[in-house]
Short mmCIF file of C-alpha atoms in Angstrom, two decimals:
data_model
loop_
_atom_site.label_atom_id
_atom_site.label_comp_id
_atom_site.label_asym_id
_atom_site.label_seq_id
_atom_site.Cartn_x
_atom_site.Cartn_y
_atom_site.Cartn_z
CA UNK A 23 10.94 -7.89 12.25
CA UNK A 24 8.73 -10.78 13.44
CA UNK A 25 5.25 -11.38 12.12
CA UNK A 26 1.89 -10.98 13.83
CA UNK A 27 -0.51 -13.80 14.76
CA UNK A 28 -4.19 -12.90 14.46
CA UNK A 29 -7.03 -15.25 15.38
CA UNK A 30 -10.41 -14.92 13.68
CA UNK A 31 -12.98 -16.01 16.25
CA UNK A 32 -16.76 -16.22 16.47
CA UNK A 33 -18.89 -17.39 19.36
CA UNK A 34 -21.43 -18.94 16.98
CA UNK A 35 -20.93 -20.59 13.61
CA UNK A 36 -22.41 -19.39 10.34
CA UNK A 37 -21.36 -15.75 10.75
CA UNK A 38 -18.88 -15.61 7.85
CA UNK A 39 -15.68 -15.96 9.89
CA UNK A 40 -13.85 -18.28 7.47
CA UNK A 41 -15.10 -16.23 4.53
CA UNK A 42 -13.70 -13.04 6.07
CA UNK A 43 -10.37 -14.67 6.92
CA UNK A 44 -9.88 -16.23 3.47
CA UNK A 45 -10.58 -13.00 1.61
CA UNK A 46 -8.44 -10.98 4.03
CA UNK A 47 -5.56 -13.42 3.50
CA UNK A 48 -5.78 -13.01 -0.28
CA UNK A 49 -5.81 -9.21 -0.01
CA UNK A 50 -2.79 -9.08 2.31
CA UNK A 51 -0.84 -11.44 0.05
CA UNK A 52 -1.77 -9.42 -3.04
CA UNK A 53 -0.53 -6.28 -1.30
CA UNK A 54 2.89 -7.85 -0.90
CA UNK A 55 2.74 -9.38 2.58
CA UNK A 56 3.75 -12.94 3.44
CA UNK A 57 0.68 -14.67 4.87
CA UNK A 58 -0.05 -18.05 6.46
CA UNK A 59 -3.70 -19.10 6.84
CA UNK A 60 -4.24 -21.81 9.48
CA UNK A 61 -7.45 -23.87 9.70
CA UNK A 62 -7.80 -24.57 13.43
CA UNK A 63 -11.57 -25.08 13.29
CA UNK A 64 -10.87 -28.78 13.65
CA UNK A 65 -14.45 -29.89 14.34
CA UNK A 66 -15.78 -28.23 11.18
CA UNK A 67 -12.82 -27.41 8.93
CA UNK A 68 -13.28 -25.96 5.48
CA UNK A 69 -10.76 -23.17 4.87
CA UNK A 70 -9.15 -25.22 2.10
CA UNK A 71 -12.40 -25.00 0.11
CA UNK A 72 -12.02 -21.24 -0.34
CA UNK A 73 -8.52 -21.67 -1.76
CA UNK A 74 -9.17 -24.90 -3.71
CA UNK A 75 -9.03 -23.37 -7.23
CA UNK A 76 -5.73 -21.66 -6.37
CA UNK A 77 -3.86 -24.41 -4.48
CA UNK A 78 -0.55 -25.62 -5.92
CA UNK A 79 -1.47 -29.07 -4.62
CA UNK A 80 -3.74 -30.77 -2.10
CA UNK A 81 -2.56 -30.59 1.55
CA UNK A 82 -0.84 -33.80 2.62
CA UNK A 83 -1.31 -32.98 6.32
CA UNK A 84 -2.33 -30.24 8.69
CA UNK A 85 -2.91 -29.16 12.28
CA UNK A 86 -4.09 -32.62 13.38
CA UNK A 87 -0.90 -34.12 11.97
CA UNK A 88 1.19 -31.63 13.97
CA UNK A 89 -0.47 -32.90 17.14
CA UNK A 90 0.26 -36.52 16.21
CA UNK A 91 3.88 -35.67 15.39
CA UNK A 92 4.21 -34.20 18.88
CA UNK A 93 2.88 -37.43 20.40
CA UNK A 94 5.33 -39.39 18.26
CA UNK A 95 8.15 -37.09 19.44
CA UNK A 96 9.25 -36.29 15.90
CA UNK A 97 12.20 -33.94 16.27
CA UNK A 98 11.62 -31.91 13.10
CA UNK A 99 7.87 -31.79 12.32
CA UNK A 100 6.78 -31.11 8.76
CA UNK A 101 5.36 -27.67 7.94
CA UNK A 102 2.36 -29.29 6.16
CA UNK A 103 1.79 -26.03 4.23
CA UNK A 104 0.78 -25.69 0.60
CA UNK A 105 1.11 -22.60 -1.57
CA UNK A 106 -1.95 -20.65 -2.68
CA UNK A 107 -1.33 -18.98 -6.04
CA UNK A 108 -1.94 -15.28 -5.46
CA UNK A 109 -0.29 -12.45 -7.35
CA UNK A 110 1.93 -10.11 -5.39
CA UNK A 111 3.05 -11.82 -2.23
CA UNK A 112 3.11 -15.18 -0.49
CA UNK A 113 0.04 -17.03 0.78
CA UNK A 114 0.40 -20.50 2.33
CA UNK A 115 -2.33 -22.69 3.81
CA UNK A 116 -1.97 -24.97 6.82
CA UNK A 117 -5.15 -27.04 6.54
CA UNK A 118 -6.82 -28.97 9.34
CA UNK A 119 -5.57 -32.25 7.89
CA UNK A 120 -4.89 -34.22 4.75
CA UNK A 121 -7.15 -33.35 1.80
CA UNK A 122 -7.95 -35.80 -1.01
CA UNK A 123 -9.97 -34.69 -4.05
CA UNK A 124 -11.10 -31.56 -2.25
CA UNK A 125 -12.32 -33.45 0.84
CA UNK A 126 -10.66 -34.27 4.14
CA UNK A 127 -9.12 -37.73 4.18
CA UNK A 128 -11.40 -40.52 5.47
CA UNK A 129 -9.10 -41.07 8.46
CA UNK A 130 -9.32 -37.43 9.59
CA UNK A 131 -12.24 -37.86 12.04
CA UNK A 132 -10.61 -40.81 13.77
CA UNK A 133 -7.26 -39.04 14.04
CA UNK A 134 -8.99 -36.00 15.55
CA UNK A 135 -10.85 -38.12 18.11
CA UNK A 136 -7.57 -39.69 19.21
CA UNK A 137 -6.29 -36.31 20.43
CA UNK A 138 -6.74 -35.51 24.13
CA UNK A 139 -5.80 -31.86 24.42
CA UNK A 140 -5.50 -31.96 28.20
CA UNK A 141 -3.02 -34.85 28.01
CA UNK A 142 -1.12 -33.06 25.27
CA UNK A 143 -0.66 -29.97 27.40
CA UNK A 144 0.40 -32.06 30.38
CA UNK A 145 3.07 -33.59 28.14
CA UNK A 146 4.44 -30.21 27.01
CA UNK A 147 2.35 -29.40 23.95
CA UNK A 148 2.32 -25.69 24.88
CA UNK A 149 6.08 -25.46 24.32
CA UNK A 150 5.74 -27.38 21.06
CA UNK A 151 3.21 -24.80 19.88
CA UNK A 152 5.51 -21.97 20.91
CA UNK A 153 8.22 -23.45 18.69
CA UNK A 154 5.81 -23.68 15.75
CA UNK A 155 4.64 -20.11 16.45
CA UNK A 156 8.23 -18.86 16.44
CA UNK A 157 8.80 -20.54 13.06
CA UNK A 158 5.67 -18.98 11.62
CA UNK A 159 6.35 -15.40 12.71
CA UNK A 160 9.92 -15.66 11.45
CA UNK A 161 8.69 -16.68 8.00
CA UNK A 162 5.45 -14.72 7.62
CA UNK A 163 4.27 -11.15 8.17
CA UNK A 164 0.81 -12.30 9.21
CA UNK A 165 -0.45 -15.64 10.52
CA UNK A 166 -4.26 -15.77 10.33
CA UNK A 167 -5.87 -18.53 12.42
CA UNK A 168 -9.42 -19.71 11.81
CA UNK A 169 -10.57 -20.68 15.31
CA UNK A 170 -13.12 -23.11 16.63
CA UNK A 171 -16.32 -21.50 17.91
CA UNK A 172 -17.46 -21.53 21.54
CA UNK A 173 -15.22 -21.92 24.58
CA UNK A 174 -13.61 -25.32 23.93
CA UNK A 175 -9.99 -26.25 24.66
CA UNK A 176 -9.15 -25.77 20.97
CA UNK A 177 -10.71 -22.31 20.99
CA UNK A 178 -8.56 -21.37 24.02
CA UNK A 179 -5.41 -22.38 22.12
CA UNK A 180 -6.41 -20.05 19.31
CA UNK A 181 -7.63 -17.15 21.46
CA UNK A 182 -5.28 -17.28 24.46
CA UNK A 183 -1.92 -18.83 23.65
CA UNK A 184 -1.20 -18.21 19.98
CA UNK A 185 -2.49 -14.78 18.92
CA UNK A 186 -1.17 -11.26 19.28
CA UNK A 187 -4.57 -9.88 18.31
CA UNK A 188 -8.14 -11.07 17.86
CA UNK A 189 -10.71 -10.42 15.14
CA UNK A 190 -14.15 -11.27 16.53
CA UNK A 191 -16.74 -11.80 13.80
CA UNK A 192 -20.40 -11.55 14.82
CA UNK A 193 -23.82 -10.93 13.35
CA UNK A 194 -26.62 -8.62 14.44
CA UNK A 195 -28.48 -10.86 16.88
CA UNK A 196 -28.47 -11.26 20.65
CA UNK A 197 -26.95 -14.78 20.53
CA UNK A 198 -23.75 -13.28 19.14
CA UNK A 199 -23.88 -9.88 20.77
CA UNK A 200 -24.29 -11.13 24.34
CA UNK A 201 -20.96 -12.97 24.23
CA UNK A 202 -18.76 -10.87 21.91
CA UNK A 203 -17.23 -8.73 24.69
CA UNK A 204 -17.12 -11.43 27.38
CA UNK A 205 -15.17 -13.81 25.17
CA UNK A 206 -12.37 -11.27 24.87
CA UNK A 207 -12.20 -10.97 28.68
CA UNK A 208 -12.11 -14.75 29.02
CA UNK A 209 -9.25 -14.92 26.51
CA UNK A 210 -7.29 -12.33 28.48
CA UNK A 211 -7.84 -14.23 31.73
CA UNK A 212 -6.72 -17.47 30.09
CA UNK A 213 -3.52 -15.97 28.70
CA UNK A 214 -2.74 -14.37 32.08
CA UNK A 215 -2.35 -17.91 33.39
CA UNK A 216 0.11 -18.85 30.64
CA UNK A 217 3.88 -18.71 31.27
CA UNK A 218 4.39 -16.39 28.26
CA UNK A 219 4.89 -12.64 28.34
CA UNK A 220 2.21 -11.28 26.03
CA UNK A 221 0.20 -8.08 26.41
CA UNK A 222 -3.56 -7.95 26.69
CA UNK A 223 -5.48 -8.56 23.53
CA UNK A 224 -6.32 -5.90 21.00
CA UNK A 225 -9.68 -6.98 19.63
CA UNK A 226 -11.24 -5.88 16.36
CA UNK A 227 -14.99 -6.57 16.17
CA UNK A 228 -16.33 -7.19 12.66
CA UNK A 229 -20.08 -6.97 12.17
CA UNK A 230 -20.84 -9.47 9.42
CA UNK A 231 -23.73 -10.18 7.09
CA UNK A 232 -25.65 -6.99 7.82
CA UNK A 233 -28.45 -6.58 5.28
CA UNK A 234 -28.60 -2.80 4.93
CA UNK A 235 -30.13 -2.81 1.46
CA UNK A 236 -33.59 -4.31 1.97
CA UNK A 237 -34.04 -3.51 5.66
CA UNK A 238 -32.26 -0.17 5.95
CA UNK A 239 -34.03 1.15 9.07
CA UNK A 240 -33.68 -2.07 11.05
CA UNK A 241 -30.06 -2.40 9.93
CA UNK A 242 -29.37 1.13 11.18
CA UNK A 243 -30.93 0.37 14.56
CA UNK A 244 -28.93 -2.83 14.98
CA UNK A 245 -25.69 -1.23 13.85
CA UNK A 246 -26.04 1.46 16.51
CA UNK A 247 -26.91 -1.17 19.11
CA UNK A 248 -23.88 -3.27 18.16
CA UNK A 249 -21.59 -0.22 18.27
CA UNK A 250 -22.65 0.47 21.83
CA UNK A 251 -22.05 -3.12 22.96
CA UNK A 252 -18.61 -3.54 21.36
CA UNK A 253 -17.34 -0.07 22.32
CA UNK A 254 -15.13 -1.50 25.14
CA UNK A 255 -13.21 -3.58 22.59
CA UNK A 256 -11.92 -0.43 20.86
CA UNK A 257 -10.58 1.29 23.96
CA UNK A 258 -6.99 0.03 23.94
CA UNK A 259 -6.27 0.65 20.26
CA UNK A 260 -8.59 3.21 18.70
CA UNK A 261 -7.46 6.85 18.55
CA UNK A 262 -9.35 9.18 20.86
CA UNK A 263 -11.88 11.28 19.02
CA UNK A 264 -12.96 8.38 16.79
CA UNK A 265 -16.26 6.91 17.96
CA UNK A 266 -17.11 3.20 18.12
CA UNK A 267 -20.01 3.86 15.75
CA UNK A 268 -17.67 5.40 13.16
CA UNK A 269 -15.25 2.52 13.42
CA UNK A 270 -17.86 -0.23 13.32
CA UNK A 271 -19.35 1.25 10.15
CA UNK A 272 -15.97 0.77 8.50
CA UNK A 273 -15.76 -2.76 9.95
CA UNK A 274 -19.16 -3.93 8.75
CA UNK A 275 -19.23 -6.59 6.04
CA UNK A 276 -22.60 -6.36 4.27
CA UNK A 277 -24.80 -9.27 3.30
CA UNK A 278 -24.74 -9.81 -0.47
CA UNK A 279 -26.83 -12.83 -1.43
CA UNK A 280 -24.65 -13.70 -4.44
CA UNK A 281 -21.65 -14.46 -2.21
CA UNK A 282 -23.66 -16.62 0.20
CA UNK A 283 -23.55 -19.66 -2.11
CA UNK A 284 -20.45 -21.83 -1.86
CA UNK A 285 -16.96 -20.87 -0.69
CA UNK A 286 -16.04 -17.85 -2.81
CA UNK A 287 -13.41 -15.12 -2.94
CA UNK A 288 -15.08 -11.89 -4.09
CA UNK A 289 -11.80 -9.98 -3.67
CA UNK A 290 -10.49 -11.92 -6.67
CA UNK A 291 -13.45 -10.86 -8.82
CA UNK A 292 -14.30 -7.32 -7.67
CA UNK A 293 -11.22 -5.35 -8.68
CA UNK A 294 -11.22 -2.54 -7.83
CA UNK A 295 -14.32 -2.71 -5.64
CA UNK A 296 -16.90 0.05 -5.47
CA UNK A 297 -18.28 1.18 -2.07
CA UNK A 298 -21.44 -0.90 -2.49
CA UNK A 299 -19.53 -4.17 -3.02
CA UNK A 300 -18.53 -6.64 -0.33
CA UNK A 301 -14.83 -6.46 -1.23
CA UNK A 302 -14.79 -2.77 -0.30
CA UNK A 303 -15.53 -3.68 3.33
CA UNK A 304 -13.12 -6.62 3.25
CA UNK A 305 -10.35 -4.27 2.06
CA UNK A 306 -10.95 -2.09 5.11
CA UNK A 307 -10.67 -5.07 7.46
CA UNK A 308 -7.44 -6.16 5.75
CA UNK A 309 -6.07 -2.61 5.92
CA UNK A 310 -6.61 -2.37 9.70
CA UNK A 311 -4.68 -5.63 10.08
CA UNK A 312 -1.92 -4.44 7.76
CA UNK A 313 -1.66 -1.17 9.70
CA UNK A 314 -1.34 -3.14 12.96
CA UNK A 315 -4.62 -1.65 14.30
CA UNK A 316 -2.97 1.79 14.13
CA UNK A 317 -3.80 5.25 12.65
CA UNK A 318 -7.54 4.84 13.04
CA UNK A 319 -7.92 8.61 12.89
CA UNK A 320 -6.91 8.46 9.23
CA UNK A 321 -9.38 5.64 8.61
CA UNK A 322 -12.17 7.75 10.07
CA UNK A 323 -11.19 10.77 7.96
CA UNK A 324 -10.07 9.17 4.69
CA UNK A 325 -10.78 5.49 4.22
CA UNK A 326 -9.30 5.39 0.69
CA UNK A 327 -5.97 6.84 1.83
CA UNK A 328 -5.86 4.37 4.72
CA UNK A 329 -6.40 1.38 2.44
CA UNK A 330 -3.99 2.74 -0.18
CA UNK A 331 -1.30 2.97 2.51
CA UNK A 332 -1.78 -0.66 3.45
CA UNK A 333 -1.82 -1.67 -0.20
CA UNK A 334 1.44 0.13 -0.99
CA UNK A 335 3.28 -0.52 2.27
CA UNK A 336 5.89 -2.80 0.72
CA UNK A 337 6.23 -0.89 -2.54
CA UNK A 338 9.29 1.11 -3.36
CA UNK A 339 8.75 4.19 -5.50
CA UNK A 340 10.76 4.52 -8.69
CA UNK A 341 11.02 8.30 -8.28
CA UNK A 342 11.33 10.73 -5.40
CA UNK A 343 9.32 13.48 -7.10
CA UNK A 344 6.99 13.88 -10.04
CA UNK A 345 6.88 17.40 -11.53
CA UNK A 346 3.52 18.37 -13.01
CA UNK A 347 3.67 21.49 -15.18
CA UNK A 348 1.39 22.98 -17.85
CA UNK A 349 2.64 23.43 -21.41
CA UNK A 350 3.42 27.12 -20.94
CA UNK A 351 5.74 26.24 -18.05
CA UNK A 352 7.42 23.34 -19.87
CA UNK A 353 10.83 25.00 -19.74
CA UNK A 354 10.53 25.73 -16.00
CA UNK A 355 9.58 22.11 -15.40
CA UNK A 356 12.58 20.88 -17.41
CA UNK A 357 14.99 23.18 -15.60
CA UNK A 358 13.54 22.18 -12.22
CA UNK A 359 13.99 18.48 -12.99
CA UNK A 360 17.60 19.09 -14.06
CA UNK A 361 18.38 20.99 -10.86
CA UNK A 362 16.74 18.33 -8.70
CA UNK A 363 18.70 15.54 -10.39
CA UNK A 364 21.94 17.40 -9.77
CA UNK A 365 21.01 17.44 -6.08
CA UNK A 366 20.46 13.70 -6.04
CA UNK A 367 16.64 13.76 -6.27
CA UNK A 368 15.14 11.18 -8.62
CA UNK A 369 12.69 13.40 -10.49
CA UNK A 370 10.77 13.24 -13.75
CA UNK A 371 7.90 14.92 -15.53
CA UNK A 372 4.25 14.01 -15.37
CA UNK A 373 3.04 13.57 -18.93
CA UNK A 374 -0.71 13.19 -18.57
CA UNK A 375 -3.57 14.03 -16.26
CA UNK A 376 -6.04 11.67 -17.89
CA UNK A 377 -7.72 9.73 -15.02
CA UNK A 378 -7.65 6.39 -16.85
CA UNK A 379 -3.95 6.74 -17.72
CA UNK A 380 -3.21 7.80 -14.14
CA UNK A 381 -4.99 4.75 -12.73
CA UNK A 382 -3.16 2.43 -15.08
CA UNK A 383 0.22 3.99 -14.35
CA UNK A 384 -0.04 3.63 -10.57
CA UNK A 385 2.13 5.73 -8.27
CA UNK A 386 5.53 6.25 -9.88
CA UNK A 387 6.77 8.85 -7.40
CA UNK A 388 6.63 9.29 -3.66
CA UNK A 389 5.97 13.05 -3.85
CA UNK A 390 4.27 15.45 -6.28
CA UNK A 391 5.16 19.03 -7.24
CA UNK A 392 2.60 21.17 -9.07
CA UNK A 393 4.04 24.05 -11.13
CA UNK A 394 1.27 26.65 -11.23
CA UNK A 395 1.22 29.84 -13.27
CA UNK A 396 -1.93 31.84 -12.61
CA UNK A 397 -4.30 28.89 -12.23
CA UNK A 398 -4.19 25.13 -11.98
CA UNK A 399 -4.89 23.30 -15.22
CA UNK A 400 -7.76 20.84 -15.31
CA UNK A 401 -5.55 17.77 -15.64
CA UNK A 402 -3.26 19.00 -12.88
CA UNK A 403 -6.32 19.20 -10.64
CA UNK A 404 -7.19 15.60 -11.53
CA UNK A 405 -3.67 14.50 -10.70
CA UNK A 406 -3.64 16.40 -7.39
CA UNK A 407 -7.00 14.98 -6.29
CA UNK A 408 -5.82 11.45 -7.03
CA UNK A 409 -2.60 12.03 -5.12
CA UNK A 410 -4.50 13.29 -2.05
CA UNK A 411 -6.48 10.05 -1.93
CA UNK A 412 -3.19 8.18 -1.59
CA UNK A 413 -1.23 10.50 0.68
CA UNK A 414 -0.10 7.89 3.19
CA UNK A 415 2.94 6.07 1.84
CA UNK A 416 4.83 2.85 2.57
CA UNK A 417 5.78 2.15 6.19
CA UNK A 418 3.43 4.92 7.33
CA UNK A 419 5.55 7.70 5.85
CA UNK A 420 3.56 10.71 4.75
CA UNK A 421 3.77 11.51 1.04
CA UNK A 422 4.02 15.22 0.30
CA UNK A 423 2.57 17.49 -2.36
CA UNK A 424 4.11 20.88 -3.10
CA UNK A 425 2.87 23.89 -5.07
CA UNK A 426 5.47 25.89 -7.01
CA UNK A 427 3.79 29.22 -7.85
CA UNK A 428 4.84 32.03 -10.15
CA UNK A 429 5.22 35.30 -8.31
CA UNK A 430 1.85 37.06 -8.32
CA UNK A 431 -0.28 33.90 -8.52
CA UNK A 432 -3.32 34.36 -6.29
CA UNK A 433 -3.35 31.48 -3.82
CA UNK A 434 -7.03 32.06 -3.11
CA UNK A 435 -7.78 30.86 -6.63
CA UNK A 436 -6.38 27.43 -5.79
CA UNK A 437 -8.79 24.65 -4.79
CA UNK A 438 -9.40 24.50 -1.04
CA UNK A 439 -7.36 21.37 -0.44
CA UNK A 440 -4.28 23.05 -1.98
CA UNK A 441 -4.41 26.39 -0.18
CA UNK A 442 -2.92 25.07 3.05
CA UNK A 443 0.01 23.30 1.40
CA UNK A 444 3.59 24.53 1.53
CA UNK A 445 3.86 27.06 -1.33
CA UNK A 446 7.17 27.90 -3.03
CA UNK A 447 7.58 30.84 -5.39
CA UNK A 448 9.63 31.20 -8.57
CA UNK A 449 10.31 33.78 -11.26
CA UNK A 450 9.54 32.42 -14.76
CA UNK A 451 12.60 34.11 -16.24
CA UNK A 452 15.07 32.85 -13.61
CA UNK A 453 16.46 29.32 -13.45
CA UNK A 454 14.73 27.54 -10.48
CA UNK A 455 17.93 26.76 -8.57
CA UNK A 456 16.70 28.09 -5.23
CA UNK A 457 13.35 26.28 -5.24
CA UNK A 458 15.05 23.04 -6.28
CA UNK A 459 17.23 23.28 -3.18
CA UNK A 460 14.18 24.04 -1.03
CA UNK A 461 12.39 20.99 -2.42
CA UNK A 462 15.47 18.87 -1.78
CA UNK A 463 15.59 20.00 1.84
CA UNK A 464 11.88 19.29 2.35
CA UNK A 465 12.03 15.84 0.78
CA UNK A 466 15.33 14.66 2.23
CA UNK A 467 15.14 16.62 5.51
CA UNK A 468 18.82 17.54 5.06
CA UNK A 469 20.45 20.61 3.47
CA UNK A 470 21.39 20.22 -0.19
CA UNK A 471 25.11 20.24 -0.99
CA UNK A 472 26.52 23.28 -2.74
CA UNK A 473 26.84 22.83 -6.51
CA UNK A 474 30.31 22.82 -8.03
CA UNK A 475 31.11 25.14 -10.97
CA UNK A 476 31.40 22.12 -13.27
CA UNK A 477 27.91 21.03 -12.31
CA UNK A 478 26.54 24.49 -13.15
CA UNK A 479 28.05 24.34 -16.64
CA UNK A 480 26.86 20.78 -17.25
CA UNK A 481 23.30 21.48 -16.20
CA UNK A 482 23.22 24.58 -18.47
CA UNK A 483 24.34 22.37 -21.34
CA UNK A 484 21.76 19.71 -20.53
CA UNK A 485 18.94 22.27 -20.48
CA UNK A 486 20.02 23.84 -23.77
CA UNK A 487 20.17 20.47 -25.52
CA UNK A 488 16.83 19.32 -24.11
CA UNK A 489 15.09 22.51 -25.17
CA UNK A 490 16.22 22.33 -28.78
CA UNK A 491 12.85 22.36 -30.62
CA UNK A 492 11.69 19.89 -33.25
CA UNK A 493 11.58 22.72 -35.80
CA UNK A 494 13.85 25.70 -36.57
CA UNK A 495 12.76 28.91 -38.36
CA UNK A 496 14.76 28.24 -41.58
CA UNK A 497 17.22 25.65 -42.96
CA UNK A 498 20.24 27.95 -42.68
CA UNK A 499 20.06 27.82 -38.91
CA UNK A 500 20.82 24.09 -38.96
CA UNK A 501 24.45 24.84 -39.77
CA UNK A 502 24.77 27.26 -36.86
CA UNK A 503 23.16 24.81 -34.47
CA UNK A 504 25.39 21.98 -35.68
CA UNK A 505 28.53 24.07 -35.21
CA UNK A 506 27.41 25.08 -31.73
CA UNK A 507 26.66 21.49 -30.70
CA UNK A 508 30.07 20.37 -31.96
CA UNK A 509 31.66 23.28 -30.11
CA UNK A 510 29.97 22.11 -26.92
CA UNK A 511 31.29 18.60 -27.50
CA UNK A 512 34.80 19.94 -28.00
CA UNK A 513 34.59 22.05 -24.84
CA UNK A 514 33.50 18.96 -22.94
CA UNK A 515 36.44 16.99 -24.34
CA UNK A 516 38.87 19.71 -23.28
CA UNK A 517 37.27 20.19 -19.88
CA UNK A 518 36.68 23.88 -20.70
CA UNK A 519 33.56 24.55 -18.62
CA UNK A 520 33.52 28.29 -19.34
CA UNK A 521 33.41 27.62 -23.08
CA UNK A 522 30.75 24.96 -22.57
CA UNK A 523 28.63 27.46 -20.68
CA UNK A 524 29.01 30.07 -23.47
CA UNK A 525 28.14 27.58 -26.20
CA UNK A 526 25.09 26.45 -24.21
CA UNK A 527 23.83 30.04 -24.05
CA UNK A 528 24.33 30.33 -27.83
CA UNK A 529 22.30 27.15 -28.40
CA UNK A 530 19.41 28.49 -26.31
CA UNK A 531 19.26 31.59 -28.51
CA UNK A 532 19.48 29.57 -31.73
CA UNK A 533 16.69 27.29 -30.58
CA UNK A 534 14.09 30.05 -30.15
CA UNK A 535 11.06 29.43 -32.42
CA UNK A 536 9.89 31.82 -35.15
CA UNK A 537 7.29 34.35 -34.10
CA UNK A 538 4.69 33.14 -36.62
CA UNK A 539 5.11 29.56 -35.46
CA UNK A 540 6.37 28.22 -38.80
CA UNK A 541 9.56 26.23 -39.16
CA UNK A 542 11.50 23.39 -40.77
CA UNK A 543 11.99 20.01 -39.11
CA UNK A 544 15.43 19.39 -37.60
CA UNK A 545 17.34 16.77 -39.65
CA UNK A 546 17.70 13.31 -38.09
CA UNK A 547 21.50 13.51 -38.34
CA UNK A 548 21.56 16.62 -36.15
CA UNK A 549 19.15 15.04 -33.68
CA UNK A 550 21.47 12.03 -33.38
CA UNK A 551 24.41 14.34 -32.54
CA UNK A 552 22.34 16.18 -29.95
CA UNK A 553 21.20 12.89 -28.33
CA UNK A 554 24.77 11.55 -28.19
CA UNK A 555 26.09 14.73 -26.54
CA UNK A 556 23.17 14.83 -24.11
CA UNK A 557 23.90 11.24 -23.06
CA UNK A 558 27.56 12.15 -22.41
CA UNK A 559 26.59 15.15 -20.31
CA UNK A 560 24.05 13.14 -18.29
CA UNK A 561 26.70 10.51 -17.54
CA UNK A 562 29.08 13.26 -16.40
CA UNK A 563 26.38 14.77 -14.18
CA UNK A 564 25.65 11.37 -12.65
CA UNK A 565 29.34 10.81 -11.96
CA UNK A 566 29.67 14.19 -10.22
CA UNK A 567 26.48 13.66 -8.21
CA UNK A 568 27.50 10.23 -7.01
#
């Protein structure tokens, strides 16, 4: 799939366009996308200054050098890109020109003045740019171009020929607002005259540097005024039912005086950002780009889920399903996981609902199943709430949460956001074979295969071995357990599945704890035998499943 070219444009300078682009580029790269940032503001370049502390080396050339290589008819122009060190993905910079000691080379101004853009286009520069564009979108997911301001020839290259979409950055004053919509129309008219088949622009307006802390009332008035002016820019990409005022609020980058000094990257420092920080707004801008200007209804309803989807788009989950069960339903959870694994579902148990541990662990599974008996435990509620905030998964796929309820559980006692979910019922005393198959069908959208008799016996053995407690009522039972485990191993060696099933039932009975809760620790030697047999059975189950 080819990448997307997005030009960041502003009619006037000093509105934070380069700042917004640089931080957006870092976010997209950190989220796993391949990004190229291009400094095409040739009259006043400076994008390299934002990335200077993170550059693998100083740029040896840039956009101006590409133009000179075209004049010189160099068959294979250099890429002139340098790597920006960002965790997660790939971020490259194509600067305006050669940089020495953090500054543009002394010859840069003269080399720029030598370029006559009209002559270049007459000589076929448009086709040359198309070749460079094709190279970029083949190598990168997003190409972000920092455009010249105004309506110059250079600005037309960036707004008409090269981009698939535009991000127009403006501030709350009439100088910016009077031109923000017209410039998009001019760009469409200019690209209509080009010999390239590209659709009309989708334009995302970004209201920048709005001081809504000190001057709240005036900021509110101007934000409403701006929303009314830019409303036409949303028409060809925003979902109906979402208002321009709602969307512009999400696309407003606030003025924070601390970040107005120098060329800084707050998204590197503010992790994770809170709603009152500038990186919070920058994340939203980056997420709209990552989502290809799509699913704006979700952004209006749940900004955190929208951003989380963009952040995790390229992630692959380790598990299909995480099973969250309270202690009193530990056995049901274990049996459910065993059944799901036999059906080819990668499932495991959730071990903690502590918010800090959950945040550190990230999202291990694509889907979540809550096993509920009577009422939801407090840590299960924490886990469910966190999951809901991240319900949109990679590639736009919807992550699902299921509630597995004991028969008789009052659904009205569930929190409101769980009442409308798909509820499955189970009997605590019956192995959850049926609900495992239902979950399989819901997750995979295909009927589960029928289990073979051998699989039934193996899963019974796995459950019995897993449920052997750490303590037994008295030492004499160790001998019985050891004989039973060895009998199971012998049955497995002989391929006698009926005997294996019988011995597994015996082990379940022997493993029942004493009524008063006292007991003696199981010897390490016996635990080693149990672990070895369990590993053999799991390998056999895997072989049958595959």
